[in-house]
Every structure is written in structure tokens, then in C-alpha cells.
PDB file of C-alpha atoms and ligand atoms in Angstrom:
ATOM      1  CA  UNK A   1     106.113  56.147 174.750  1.00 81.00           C
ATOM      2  CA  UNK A   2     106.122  59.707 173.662  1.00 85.00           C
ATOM      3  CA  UNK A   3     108.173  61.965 176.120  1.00 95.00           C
ATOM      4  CA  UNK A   4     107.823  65.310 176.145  1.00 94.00           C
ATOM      5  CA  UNK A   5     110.788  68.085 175.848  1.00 97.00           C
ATOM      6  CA  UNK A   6     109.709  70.191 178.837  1.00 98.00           C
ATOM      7  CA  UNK A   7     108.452  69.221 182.081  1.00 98.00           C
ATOM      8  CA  UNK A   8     106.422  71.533 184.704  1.00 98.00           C
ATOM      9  CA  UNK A   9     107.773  71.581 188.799  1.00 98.00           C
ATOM     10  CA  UNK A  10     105.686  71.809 191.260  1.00 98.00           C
ATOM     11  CA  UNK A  11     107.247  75.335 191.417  1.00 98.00           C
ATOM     12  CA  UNK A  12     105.244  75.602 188.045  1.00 98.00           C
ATOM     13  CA  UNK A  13     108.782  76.758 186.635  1.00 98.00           C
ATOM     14  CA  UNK A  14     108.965  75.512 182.794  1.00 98.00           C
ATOM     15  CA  UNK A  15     112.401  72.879 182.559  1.00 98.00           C
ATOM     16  CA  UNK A  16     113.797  71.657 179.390  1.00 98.00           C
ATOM     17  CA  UNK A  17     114.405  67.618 180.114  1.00 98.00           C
ATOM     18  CA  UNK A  18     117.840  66.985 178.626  1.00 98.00           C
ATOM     19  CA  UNK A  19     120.530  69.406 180.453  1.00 98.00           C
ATOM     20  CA  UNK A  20     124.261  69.763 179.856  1.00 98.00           C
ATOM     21  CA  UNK A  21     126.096  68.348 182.774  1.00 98.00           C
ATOM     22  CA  UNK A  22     129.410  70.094 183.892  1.00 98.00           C
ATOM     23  CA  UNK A  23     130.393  67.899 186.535  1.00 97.00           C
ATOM     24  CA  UNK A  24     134.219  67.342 185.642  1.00 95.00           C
ATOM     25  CA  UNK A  25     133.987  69.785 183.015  1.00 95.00           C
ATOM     26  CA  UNK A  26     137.722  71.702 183.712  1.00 97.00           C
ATOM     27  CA  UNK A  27     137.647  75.402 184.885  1.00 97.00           C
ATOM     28  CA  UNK A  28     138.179  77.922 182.114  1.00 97.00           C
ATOM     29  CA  UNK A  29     138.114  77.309 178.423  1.00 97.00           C
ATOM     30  CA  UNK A  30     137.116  73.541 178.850  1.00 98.00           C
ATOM     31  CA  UNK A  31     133.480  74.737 180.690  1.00 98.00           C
ATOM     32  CA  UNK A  32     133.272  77.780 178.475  1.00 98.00           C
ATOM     33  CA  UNK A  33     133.147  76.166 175.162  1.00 98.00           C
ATOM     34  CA  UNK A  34     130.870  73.003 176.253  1.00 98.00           C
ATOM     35  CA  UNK A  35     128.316  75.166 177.182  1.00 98.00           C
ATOM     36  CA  UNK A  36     128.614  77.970 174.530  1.00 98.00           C
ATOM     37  CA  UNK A  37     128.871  74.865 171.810  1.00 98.00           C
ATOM     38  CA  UNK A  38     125.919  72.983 174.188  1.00 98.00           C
ATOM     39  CA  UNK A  39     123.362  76.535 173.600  1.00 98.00           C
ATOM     40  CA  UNK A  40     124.281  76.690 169.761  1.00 98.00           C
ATOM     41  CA  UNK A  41     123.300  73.016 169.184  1.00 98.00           C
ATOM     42  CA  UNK A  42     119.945  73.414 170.962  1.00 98.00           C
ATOM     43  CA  UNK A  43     120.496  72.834 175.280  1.00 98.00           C
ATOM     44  CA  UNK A  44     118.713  75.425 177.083  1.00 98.00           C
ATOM     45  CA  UNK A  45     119.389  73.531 180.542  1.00 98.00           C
ATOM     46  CA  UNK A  46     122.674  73.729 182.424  1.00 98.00           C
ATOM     47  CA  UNK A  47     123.298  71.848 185.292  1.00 98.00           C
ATOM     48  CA  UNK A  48     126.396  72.873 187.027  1.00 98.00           C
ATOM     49  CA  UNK A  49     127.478  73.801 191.050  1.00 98.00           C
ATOM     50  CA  UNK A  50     129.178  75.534 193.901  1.00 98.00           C
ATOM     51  CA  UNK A  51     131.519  72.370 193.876  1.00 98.00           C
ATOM     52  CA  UNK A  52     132.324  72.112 190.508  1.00 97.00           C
ATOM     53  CA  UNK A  53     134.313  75.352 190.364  1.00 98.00           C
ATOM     54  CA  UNK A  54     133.287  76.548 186.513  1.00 98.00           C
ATOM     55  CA  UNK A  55     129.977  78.384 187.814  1.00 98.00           C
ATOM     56  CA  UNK A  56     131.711  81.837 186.144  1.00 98.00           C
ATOM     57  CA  UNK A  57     132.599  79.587 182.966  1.00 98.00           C
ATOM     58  CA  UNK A  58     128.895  79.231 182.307  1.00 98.00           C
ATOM     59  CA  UNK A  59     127.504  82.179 183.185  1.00 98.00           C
ATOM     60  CA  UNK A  60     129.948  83.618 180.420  1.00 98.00           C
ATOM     61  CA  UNK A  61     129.142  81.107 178.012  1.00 98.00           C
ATOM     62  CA  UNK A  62     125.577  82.100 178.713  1.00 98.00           C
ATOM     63  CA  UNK A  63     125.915  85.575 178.676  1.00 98.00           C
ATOM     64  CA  UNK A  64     128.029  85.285 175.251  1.00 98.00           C
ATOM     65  CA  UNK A  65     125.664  83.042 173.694  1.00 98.00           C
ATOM     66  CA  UNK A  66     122.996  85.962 172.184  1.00 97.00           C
ATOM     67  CA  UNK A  67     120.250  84.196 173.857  1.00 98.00           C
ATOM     68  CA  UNK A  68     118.282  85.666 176.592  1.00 98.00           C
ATOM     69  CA  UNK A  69     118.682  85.228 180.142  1.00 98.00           C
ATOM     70  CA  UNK A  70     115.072  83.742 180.368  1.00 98.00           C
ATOM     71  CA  UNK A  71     115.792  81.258 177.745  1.00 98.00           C
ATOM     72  CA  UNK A  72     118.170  79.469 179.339  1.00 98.00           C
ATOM     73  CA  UNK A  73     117.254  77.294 182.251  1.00 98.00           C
ATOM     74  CA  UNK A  74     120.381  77.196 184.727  1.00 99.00           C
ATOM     75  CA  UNK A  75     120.670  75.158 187.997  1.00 99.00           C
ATOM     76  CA  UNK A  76     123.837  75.429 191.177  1.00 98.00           C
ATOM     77  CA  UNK A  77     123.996  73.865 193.853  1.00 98.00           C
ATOM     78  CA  UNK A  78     125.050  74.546 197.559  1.00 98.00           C
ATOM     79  CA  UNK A  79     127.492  72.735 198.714  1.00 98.00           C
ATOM     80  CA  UNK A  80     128.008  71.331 202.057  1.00 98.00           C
ATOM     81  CA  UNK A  81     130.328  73.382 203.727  1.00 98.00           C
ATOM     82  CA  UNK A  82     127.940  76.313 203.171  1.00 98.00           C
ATOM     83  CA  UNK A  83     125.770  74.756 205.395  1.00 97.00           C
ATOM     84  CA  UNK A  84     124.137  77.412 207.930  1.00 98.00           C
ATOM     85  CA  UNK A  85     122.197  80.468 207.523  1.00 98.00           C
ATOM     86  CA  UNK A  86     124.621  83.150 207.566  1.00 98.00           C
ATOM     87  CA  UNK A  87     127.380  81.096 205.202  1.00 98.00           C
ATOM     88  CA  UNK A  88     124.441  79.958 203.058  1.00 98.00           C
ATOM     89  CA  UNK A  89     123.004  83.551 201.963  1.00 98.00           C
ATOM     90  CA  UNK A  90     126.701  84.644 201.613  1.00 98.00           C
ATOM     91  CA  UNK A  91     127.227  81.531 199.776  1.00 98.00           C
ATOM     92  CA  UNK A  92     123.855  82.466 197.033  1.00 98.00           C
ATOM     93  CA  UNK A  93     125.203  85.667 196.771  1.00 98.00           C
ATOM     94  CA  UNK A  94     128.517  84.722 195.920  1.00 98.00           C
ATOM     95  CA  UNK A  95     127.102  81.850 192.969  1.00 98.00           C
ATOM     96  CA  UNK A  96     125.403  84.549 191.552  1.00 98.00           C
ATOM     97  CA  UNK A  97     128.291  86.975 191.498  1.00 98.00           C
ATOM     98  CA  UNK A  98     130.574  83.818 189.762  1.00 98.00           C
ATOM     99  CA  UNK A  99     127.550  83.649 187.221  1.00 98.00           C
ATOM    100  CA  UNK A 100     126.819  86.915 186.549  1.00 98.00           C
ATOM    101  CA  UNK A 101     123.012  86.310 187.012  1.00 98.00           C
ATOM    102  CA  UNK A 102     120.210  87.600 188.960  1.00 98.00           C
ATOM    103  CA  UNK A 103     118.797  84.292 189.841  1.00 98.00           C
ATOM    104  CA  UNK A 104     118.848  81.263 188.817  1.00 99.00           C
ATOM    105  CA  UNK A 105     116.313  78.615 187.523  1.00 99.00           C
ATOM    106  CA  UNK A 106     117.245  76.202 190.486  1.00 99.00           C
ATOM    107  CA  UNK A 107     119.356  76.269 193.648  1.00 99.00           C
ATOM    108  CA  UNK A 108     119.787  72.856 195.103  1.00 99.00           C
ATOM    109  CA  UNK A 109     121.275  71.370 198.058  1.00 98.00           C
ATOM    110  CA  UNK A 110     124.027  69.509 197.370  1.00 98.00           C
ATOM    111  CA  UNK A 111     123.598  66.537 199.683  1.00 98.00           C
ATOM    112  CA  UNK A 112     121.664  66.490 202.908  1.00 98.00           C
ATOM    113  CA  UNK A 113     124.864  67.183 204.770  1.00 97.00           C
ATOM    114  CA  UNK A 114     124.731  67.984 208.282  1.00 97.00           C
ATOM    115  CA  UNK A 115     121.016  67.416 209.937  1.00 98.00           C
ATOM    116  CA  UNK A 116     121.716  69.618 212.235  1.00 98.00           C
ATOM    117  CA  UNK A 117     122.067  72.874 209.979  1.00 98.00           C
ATOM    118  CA  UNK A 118     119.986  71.317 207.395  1.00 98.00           C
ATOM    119  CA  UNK A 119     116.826  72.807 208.419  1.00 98.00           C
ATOM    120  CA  UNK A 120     118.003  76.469 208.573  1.00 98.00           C
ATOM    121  CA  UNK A 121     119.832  76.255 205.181  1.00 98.00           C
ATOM    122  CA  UNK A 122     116.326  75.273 203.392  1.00 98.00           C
ATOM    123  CA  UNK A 123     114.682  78.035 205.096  1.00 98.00           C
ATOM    124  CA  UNK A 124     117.648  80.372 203.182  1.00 98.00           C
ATOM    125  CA  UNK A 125     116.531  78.701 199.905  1.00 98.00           C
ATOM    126  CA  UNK A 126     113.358  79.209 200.763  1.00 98.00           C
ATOM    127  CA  UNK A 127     114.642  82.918 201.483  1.00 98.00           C
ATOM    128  CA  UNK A 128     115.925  82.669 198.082  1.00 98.00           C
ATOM    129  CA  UNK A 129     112.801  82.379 196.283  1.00 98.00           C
ATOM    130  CA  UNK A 130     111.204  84.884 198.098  1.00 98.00           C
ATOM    131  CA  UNK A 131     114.293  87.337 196.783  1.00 98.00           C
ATOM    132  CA  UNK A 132     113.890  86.603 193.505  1.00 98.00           C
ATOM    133  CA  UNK A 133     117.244  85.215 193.709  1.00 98.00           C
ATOM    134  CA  UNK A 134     115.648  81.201 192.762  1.00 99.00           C
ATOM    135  CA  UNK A 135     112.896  80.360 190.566  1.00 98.00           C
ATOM    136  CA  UNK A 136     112.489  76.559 191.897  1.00 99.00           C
ATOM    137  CA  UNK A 137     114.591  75.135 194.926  1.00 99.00           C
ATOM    138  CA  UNK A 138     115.391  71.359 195.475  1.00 99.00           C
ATOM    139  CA  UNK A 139     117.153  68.785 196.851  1.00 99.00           C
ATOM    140  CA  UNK A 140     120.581  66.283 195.355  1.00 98.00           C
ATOM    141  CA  UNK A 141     121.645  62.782 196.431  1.00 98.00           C
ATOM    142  CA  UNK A 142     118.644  63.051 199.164  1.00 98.00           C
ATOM    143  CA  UNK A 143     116.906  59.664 200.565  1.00 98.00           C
ATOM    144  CA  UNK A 144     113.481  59.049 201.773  1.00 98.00           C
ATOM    145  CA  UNK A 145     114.783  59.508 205.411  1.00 98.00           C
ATOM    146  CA  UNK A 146     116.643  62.889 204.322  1.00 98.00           C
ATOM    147  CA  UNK A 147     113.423  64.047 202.345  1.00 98.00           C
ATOM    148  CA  UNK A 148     110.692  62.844 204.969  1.00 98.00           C
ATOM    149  CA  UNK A 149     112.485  65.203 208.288  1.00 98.00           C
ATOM    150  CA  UNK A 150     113.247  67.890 205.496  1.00 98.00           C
ATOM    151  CA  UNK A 151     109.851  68.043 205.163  1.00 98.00           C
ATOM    152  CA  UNK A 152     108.813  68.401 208.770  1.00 98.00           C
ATOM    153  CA  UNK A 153     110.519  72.173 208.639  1.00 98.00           C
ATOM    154  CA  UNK A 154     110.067  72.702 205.087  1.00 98.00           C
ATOM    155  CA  UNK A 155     107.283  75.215 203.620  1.00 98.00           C
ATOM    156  CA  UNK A 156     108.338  74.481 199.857  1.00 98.00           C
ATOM    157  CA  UNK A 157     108.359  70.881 198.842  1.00 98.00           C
ATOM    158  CA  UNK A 158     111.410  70.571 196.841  1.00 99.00           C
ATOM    159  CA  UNK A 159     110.803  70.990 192.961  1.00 99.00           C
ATOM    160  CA  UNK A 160     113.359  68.136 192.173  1.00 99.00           C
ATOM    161  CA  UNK A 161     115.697  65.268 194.129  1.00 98.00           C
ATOM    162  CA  UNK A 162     118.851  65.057 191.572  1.00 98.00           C
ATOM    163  CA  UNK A 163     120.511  61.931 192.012  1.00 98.00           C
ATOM    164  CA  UNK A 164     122.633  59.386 190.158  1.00 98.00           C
ATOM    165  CA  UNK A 165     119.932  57.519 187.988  1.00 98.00           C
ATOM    166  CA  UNK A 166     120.931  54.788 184.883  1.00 98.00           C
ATOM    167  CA  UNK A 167     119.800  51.330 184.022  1.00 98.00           C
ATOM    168  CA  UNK A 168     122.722  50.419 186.559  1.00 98.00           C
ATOM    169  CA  UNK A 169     121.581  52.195 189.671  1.00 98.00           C
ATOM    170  CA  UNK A 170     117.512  52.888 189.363  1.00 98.00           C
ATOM    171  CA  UNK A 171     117.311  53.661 193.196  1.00 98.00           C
ATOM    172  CA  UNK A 172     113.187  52.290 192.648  1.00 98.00           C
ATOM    173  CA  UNK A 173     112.149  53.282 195.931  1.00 98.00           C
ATOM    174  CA  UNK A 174     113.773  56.649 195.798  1.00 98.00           C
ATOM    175  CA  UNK A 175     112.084  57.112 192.492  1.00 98.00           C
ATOM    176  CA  UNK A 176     108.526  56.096 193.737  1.00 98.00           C
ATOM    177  CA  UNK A 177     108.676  58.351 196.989  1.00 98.00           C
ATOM    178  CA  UNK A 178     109.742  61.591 194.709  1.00 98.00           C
ATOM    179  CA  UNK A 179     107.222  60.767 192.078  1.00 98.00           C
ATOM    180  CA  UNK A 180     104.296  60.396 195.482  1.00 98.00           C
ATOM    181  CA  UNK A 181     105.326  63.809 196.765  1.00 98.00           C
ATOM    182  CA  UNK A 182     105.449  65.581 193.073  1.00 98.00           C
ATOM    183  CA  UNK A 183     109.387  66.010 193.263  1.00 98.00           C
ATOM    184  CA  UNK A 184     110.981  65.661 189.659  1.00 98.00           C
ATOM    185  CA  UNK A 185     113.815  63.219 189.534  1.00 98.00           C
ATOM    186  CA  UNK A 186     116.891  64.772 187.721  1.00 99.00           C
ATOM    187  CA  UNK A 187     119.588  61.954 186.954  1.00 98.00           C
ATOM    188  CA  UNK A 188     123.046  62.559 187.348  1.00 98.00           C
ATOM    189  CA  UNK A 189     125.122  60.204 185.488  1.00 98.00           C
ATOM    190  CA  UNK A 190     122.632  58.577 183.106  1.00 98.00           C
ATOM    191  CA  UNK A 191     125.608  57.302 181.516  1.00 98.00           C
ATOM    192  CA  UNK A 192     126.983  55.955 184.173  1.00 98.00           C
ATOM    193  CA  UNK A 193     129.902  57.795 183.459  1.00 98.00           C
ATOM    194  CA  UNK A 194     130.620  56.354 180.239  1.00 98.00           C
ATOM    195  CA  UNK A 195     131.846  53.008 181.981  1.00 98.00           C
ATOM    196  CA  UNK A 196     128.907  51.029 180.267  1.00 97.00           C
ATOM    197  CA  UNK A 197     128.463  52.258 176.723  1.00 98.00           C
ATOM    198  CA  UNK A 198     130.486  49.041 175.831  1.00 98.00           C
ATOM    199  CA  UNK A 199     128.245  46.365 177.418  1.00 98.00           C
ATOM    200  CA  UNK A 200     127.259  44.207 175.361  1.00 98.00           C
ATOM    201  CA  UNK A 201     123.658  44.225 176.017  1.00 98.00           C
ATOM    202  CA  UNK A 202     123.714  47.943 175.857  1.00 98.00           C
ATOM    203  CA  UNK A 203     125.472  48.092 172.087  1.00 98.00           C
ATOM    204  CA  UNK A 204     123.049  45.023 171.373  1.00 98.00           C
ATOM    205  CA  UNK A 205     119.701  47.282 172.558  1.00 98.00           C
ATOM    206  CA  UNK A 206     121.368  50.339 170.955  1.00 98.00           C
ATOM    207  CA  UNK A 207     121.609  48.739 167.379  1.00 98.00           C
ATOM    208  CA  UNK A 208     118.394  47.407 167.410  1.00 96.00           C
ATOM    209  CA  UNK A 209     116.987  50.759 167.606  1.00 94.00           C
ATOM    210  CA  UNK A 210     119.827  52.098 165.309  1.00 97.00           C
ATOM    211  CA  UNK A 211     120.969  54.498 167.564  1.00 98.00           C
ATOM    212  CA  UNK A 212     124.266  54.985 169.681  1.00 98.00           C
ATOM    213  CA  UNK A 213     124.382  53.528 173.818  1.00 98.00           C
ATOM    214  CA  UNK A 214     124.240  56.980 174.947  1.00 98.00           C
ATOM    215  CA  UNK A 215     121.373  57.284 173.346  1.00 98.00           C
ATOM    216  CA  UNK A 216     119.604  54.446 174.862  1.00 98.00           C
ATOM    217  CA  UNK A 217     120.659  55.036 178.101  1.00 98.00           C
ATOM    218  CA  UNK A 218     119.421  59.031 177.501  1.00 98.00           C
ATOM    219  CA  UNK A 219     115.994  57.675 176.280  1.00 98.00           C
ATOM    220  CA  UNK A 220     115.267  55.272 179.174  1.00 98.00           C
ATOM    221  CA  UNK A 221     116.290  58.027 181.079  1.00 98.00           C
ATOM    222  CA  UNK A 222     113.345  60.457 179.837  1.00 98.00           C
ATOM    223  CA  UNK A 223     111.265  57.208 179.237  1.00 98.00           C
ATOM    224  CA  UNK A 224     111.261  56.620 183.086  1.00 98.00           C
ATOM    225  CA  UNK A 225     110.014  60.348 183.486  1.00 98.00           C
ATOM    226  CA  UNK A 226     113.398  61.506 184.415  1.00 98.00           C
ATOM    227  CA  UNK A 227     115.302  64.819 183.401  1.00 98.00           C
ATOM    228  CA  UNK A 228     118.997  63.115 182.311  1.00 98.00           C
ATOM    229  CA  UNK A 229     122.462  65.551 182.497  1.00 98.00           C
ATOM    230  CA  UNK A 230     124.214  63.759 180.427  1.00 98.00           C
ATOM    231  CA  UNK A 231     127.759  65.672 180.694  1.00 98.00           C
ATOM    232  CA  UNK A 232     129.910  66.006 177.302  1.00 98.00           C
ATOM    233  CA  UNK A 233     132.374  68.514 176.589  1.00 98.00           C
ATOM    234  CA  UNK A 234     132.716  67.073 172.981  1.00 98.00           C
ATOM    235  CA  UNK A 235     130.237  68.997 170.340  1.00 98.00           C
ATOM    236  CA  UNK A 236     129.974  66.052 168.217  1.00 98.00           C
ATOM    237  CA  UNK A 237     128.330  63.624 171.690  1.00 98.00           C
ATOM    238  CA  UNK A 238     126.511  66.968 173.262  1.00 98.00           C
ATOM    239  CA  UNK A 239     124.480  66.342 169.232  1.00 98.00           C
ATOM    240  CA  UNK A 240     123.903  62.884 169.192  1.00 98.00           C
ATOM    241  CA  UNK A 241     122.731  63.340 173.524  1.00 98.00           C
ATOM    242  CA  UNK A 242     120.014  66.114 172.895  1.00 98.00           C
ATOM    243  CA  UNK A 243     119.184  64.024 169.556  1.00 98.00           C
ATOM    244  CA  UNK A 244     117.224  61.768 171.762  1.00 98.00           C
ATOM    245  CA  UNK A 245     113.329  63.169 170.601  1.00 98.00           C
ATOM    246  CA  UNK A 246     112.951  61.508 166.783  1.00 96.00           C
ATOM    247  CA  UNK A 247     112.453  57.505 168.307  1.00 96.00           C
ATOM    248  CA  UNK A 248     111.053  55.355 171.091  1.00 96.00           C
ATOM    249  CA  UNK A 249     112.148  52.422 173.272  1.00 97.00           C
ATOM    250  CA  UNK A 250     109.640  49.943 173.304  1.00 97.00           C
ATOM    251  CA  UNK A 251     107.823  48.476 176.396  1.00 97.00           C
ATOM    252  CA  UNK A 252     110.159  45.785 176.420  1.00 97.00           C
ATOM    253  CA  UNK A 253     113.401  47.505 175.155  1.00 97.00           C
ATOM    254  CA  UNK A 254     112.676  49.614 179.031  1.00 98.00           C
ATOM    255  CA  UNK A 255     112.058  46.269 180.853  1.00 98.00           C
ATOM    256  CA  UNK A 256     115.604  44.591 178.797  1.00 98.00           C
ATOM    257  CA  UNK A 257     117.586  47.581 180.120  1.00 98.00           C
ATOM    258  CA  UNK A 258     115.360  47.479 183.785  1.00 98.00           C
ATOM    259  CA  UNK A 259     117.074  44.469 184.204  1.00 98.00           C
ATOM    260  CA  UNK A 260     120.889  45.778 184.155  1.00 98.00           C
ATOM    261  CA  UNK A 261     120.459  46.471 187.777  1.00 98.00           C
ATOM    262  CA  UNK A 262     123.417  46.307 189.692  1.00 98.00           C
ATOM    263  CA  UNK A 263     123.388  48.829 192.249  1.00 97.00           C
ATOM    264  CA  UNK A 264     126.549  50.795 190.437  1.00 98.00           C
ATOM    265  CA  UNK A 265     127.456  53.984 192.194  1.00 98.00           C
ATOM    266  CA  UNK A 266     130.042  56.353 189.910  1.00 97.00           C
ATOM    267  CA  UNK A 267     130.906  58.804 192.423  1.00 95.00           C
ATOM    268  CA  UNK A 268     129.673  59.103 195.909  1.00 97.00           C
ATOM    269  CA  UNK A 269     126.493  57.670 197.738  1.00 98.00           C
ATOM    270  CA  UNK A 270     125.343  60.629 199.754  1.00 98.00           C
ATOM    271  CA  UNK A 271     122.068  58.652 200.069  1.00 98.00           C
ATOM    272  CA  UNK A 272     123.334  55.558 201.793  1.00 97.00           C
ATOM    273  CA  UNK A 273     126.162  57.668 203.604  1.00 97.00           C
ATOM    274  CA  UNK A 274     125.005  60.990 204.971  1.00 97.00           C
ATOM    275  CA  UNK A 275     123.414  61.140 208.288  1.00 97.00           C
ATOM    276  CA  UNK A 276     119.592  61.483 208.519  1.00 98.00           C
TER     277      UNK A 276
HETATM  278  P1  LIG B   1     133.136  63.733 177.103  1.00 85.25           P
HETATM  279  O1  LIG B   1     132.828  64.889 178.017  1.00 85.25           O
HETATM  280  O2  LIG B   1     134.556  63.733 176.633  1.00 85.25           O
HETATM  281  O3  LIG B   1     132.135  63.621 175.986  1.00 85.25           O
HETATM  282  P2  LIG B   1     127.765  60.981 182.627  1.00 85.25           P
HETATM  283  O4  LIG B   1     126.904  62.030 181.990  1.00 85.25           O
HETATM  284  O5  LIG B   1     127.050  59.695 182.889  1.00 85.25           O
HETATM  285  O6  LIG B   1     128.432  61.492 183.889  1.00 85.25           O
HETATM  286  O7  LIG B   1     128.920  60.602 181.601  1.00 85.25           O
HETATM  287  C1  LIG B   1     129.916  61.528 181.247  1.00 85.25           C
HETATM  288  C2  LIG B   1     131.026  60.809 180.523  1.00 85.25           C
HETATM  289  O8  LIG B   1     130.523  60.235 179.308  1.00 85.25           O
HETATM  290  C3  LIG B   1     132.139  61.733 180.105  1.00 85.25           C
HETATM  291  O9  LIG B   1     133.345  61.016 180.215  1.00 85.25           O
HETATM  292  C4  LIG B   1     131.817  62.063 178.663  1.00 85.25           C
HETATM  293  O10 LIG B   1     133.000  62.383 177.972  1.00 85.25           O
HETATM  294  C5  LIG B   1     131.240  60.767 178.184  1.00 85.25           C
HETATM  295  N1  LIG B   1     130.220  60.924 177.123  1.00 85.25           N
HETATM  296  C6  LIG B   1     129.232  61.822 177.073  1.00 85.25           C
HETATM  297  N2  LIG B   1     128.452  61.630 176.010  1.00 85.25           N
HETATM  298  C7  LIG B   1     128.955  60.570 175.348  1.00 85.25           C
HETATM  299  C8  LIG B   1     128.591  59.887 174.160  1.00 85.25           C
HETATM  300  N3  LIG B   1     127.544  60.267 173.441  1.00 85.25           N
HETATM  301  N4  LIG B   1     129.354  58.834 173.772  1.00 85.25           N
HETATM  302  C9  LIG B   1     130.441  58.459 174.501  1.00 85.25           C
HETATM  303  N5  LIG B   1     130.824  59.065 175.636  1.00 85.25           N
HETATM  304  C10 LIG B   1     130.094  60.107 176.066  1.00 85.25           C
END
């Protein structure tokens, strides 16, 4: 199954579908050089947040990297304790400050957080767009439950849901609602966090195809209709991650890895855990 190397939002906002993760990626230098090395190998997609600390790292790597502002398609997210509509347009103001930018491609929330200020703090993204201070706005680590009473307030259907998505945790249902509603499912984690590159039937799928586990997992990823972060602060795996476009998985190379199922959760479960 061909897959393409840009999608379309329902924002109608252009986004490349492999982005450089910097979840983890350390403040400073660390950030810096993954995403300056990231744009010289080819990534025009950054994925980073409020949370994460290194939103000035990229914006300098971005700035430094020659390219222009509108090539580069750049994503934060607002975290929790933003929540509110005062702290939340302080908080937008204060991302773009750290990255130097006058918008950015897509402002997320972080997790649906408290229900009670949830409401108000989408109506500052939706603020946002209006400014000229977001192209797209969207959701992270939301459920149906989250996503169906977001949308009783909402006036802008959220471009994406970003959530942890691999052959380990495929959150089907999840998946199916977004994909009803036109919301593009960005996975965090498609490599499970590196704790699966080693399984056996992932190395066995992998050499099959002649290609490395990350790869496999990367291409199932954009196979499913996905847009994978794969996070690497090493130049060599950022190459061999965005070099995902020159083969396909089979029908039944999808199904083999459909089957790893196991309801694996790297981080947190927002989903399961936050309130509706
Ligand atoms: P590093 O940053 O040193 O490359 P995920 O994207 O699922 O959160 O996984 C991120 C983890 O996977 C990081 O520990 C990252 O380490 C590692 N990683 C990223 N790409 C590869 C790769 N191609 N091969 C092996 N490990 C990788």
C-alpha cells in the first residue's frame, strides 16, 4: 500500500507524515542538534511541547537551519496546568516567545485535563487560530468520551488526536472514532519506546522486508494512515526513520504485526485516566 508523504487536516493545513519527536530529548545542546541534524537529513515536522522544556531548543535549531519558516511544519502543546482562559493565552504567548515564532503549525492540548476548564481553553485555541497565532488546533491522549463533550462546545473539530499508537497499543476504537469525525491520528511512541525492537517477531518481520524494526514499526505506522514521531536524537536512526518511503508491508506483513496487541502503555494513559 502506497502511503503518501503529506497528509491534508481538516484545517486544510499541508503536514509532512513522519515528524521528529522531542519527547525526552534533554534541554540545550541535546534538542538543538536533533532537530538541526533532523532538518538537514530531510524532517520538515517537529513535534515537541510546553512540557517537554526544549520548545526554545527548536525554534533555534529551526531558525539556524536556512530553511524558511513556512517550510517547516512545527507542533506544541498546552499543558495541563495552563488550563483556563487567562493562563492559556498567557501560556500561547509565552510558547511562542520560547520558539521565536509567530505561530505555529499546531497547538494541541496536552491531555483533556480538567473538564471543567476544558471547554474555555479550546475556545483560546480556537482564539488562537483566529490570531494567526495556530494554523491547525487539536487534541493529545483524548478518548471518545473526552472528544464527544469537547465537541458539544467546540466550533473547530480538532485537526488531529495524538496519542500513543504501535503494533503494541492500536487503541482500534480510538482510531475508528477519529478517522469517523476526520481527526488525523498522530502516534506518539510508534516505537514503543524502543522496548520492542528486539522481539523476535518484530526482527523476524523486519528481515523479511530487509529493513531495520524501526522501520517496520514506522511503516505500519503510516500504513495504518497514521502520522508516526518517532523520537531519535542519534543522526544515524533520525536516517534510517524518515527512510521509510522506498518499500511496502504487505497485506499480511500489517495483519502479522496487528496481532502483537498487548495493550502496552510507555508513559501515561491520559485516555483511561483523566476525567471525562
Ligand atoms: P535515541 O534518541 O537515542 O535514538 P519512541 O519514538 O517510540 O518514543 O522511541 C524513542 C526511543 O527509541 C529512544 O530511546 C530512541 O533513542 C530510540 N530510537 C529511535 N529510533 C531508533 C532506531 N531507528 N533504532 C533503535 N532505537 C531507536
Amino acid at each position: 500500500m502506497p502511503v503518501s508523504r503529506t497528509l491534508i487536516l481538516n484545517s486544510g493545513a499541508s503536514i509532512p507524515t513522519v515528524g521528529l519527536g522531542v519527547f525526552q530529548s534533554q534541554v540545550g545542546d541535546e534538542t538543538y542538534h536533533a532537530v538541526r541534524s533532523a532538518l538537514k537529513l530531510g524532517y520538515r515536522h517537529v513535534d515537541t511541547a510546553q512540557i517537554y522544556g526544549n520548545e526554545a531548543d527548536v525554534g533555534r535549531a529551526v531558525a539556524d537551519s536556512g530553511l524558511q519558516r513556512s517550510e517547516v511544519f512545527v507542533t506544541t502543546k498546552l499543558w495541563r496546568a495552563e488550563w483556563g482562559a487567562a493562563r492559556a493565552r498567557e501560556a500561547i504567548d509565552s510558547s511562542l516567545r520560547k520558539l521565536g515564532m509567530a505561530y505555529v503549525d499546531l497547538l494541541l492540548l496536552h491531555c483533556p485535563g480538567d473538564p471543567d476548564l476544558r471547554a474555555e481553553t479550546w475556545a483560546v485555541l480556537e482564539e488562537a487560530v483566529k490570531k494567526g497565532q495556530a494554523k491547525s488546533i487539536g487534541v493529545s491522549n483524548f478518548g471518545i468520551p473526552h472528544l464527544e463533550r469537547l465537541m458539544k462546545s467546540a466550533t473547530i473539530t480538532p485537526a488531529v488526536n495524538q496519542i500513543e499508537l504501535s503494533p503494541f497499543n492500536q487503541r482500534v476504537d480510538v482510531v475508528q472514532h477519529c478517522q469517523s469525525q476526520g481527526i488525523a491520528l498522530q502516534a506518539y511512541s510508534p516505537l514503543a519506546k524502543a522496548s520492542k525492537l528486539g522481539d523476535p517477531r518484530v526482527v523476524a518481520l523486519a528481515a523479511k522486508r530487509g529493513i531495520t524494526p524501526a522501520q517496520l514499526l514506522i511503516r505500519w505506522s503510516l500504513q495504518k494512515g497514521f502520522i508516526p514521531l518517532p523520537k531519535s536524537v542519534n543522526p544515524e536512526r533520525q536516517a534510517t526513520n524518515l527512510d521509510v518511503f522506498g518499500f511496502e508491508l504487505s497485506l499480511e506483513d500489517v495483519v502479522e504485526l496487528d496481532k502483537l496487541e498487548e495493550g502496552l502503555v510507555t508513559g501515561w494513559d491520559p485516555i483511561l485516566n483523566d476525567p471525562v
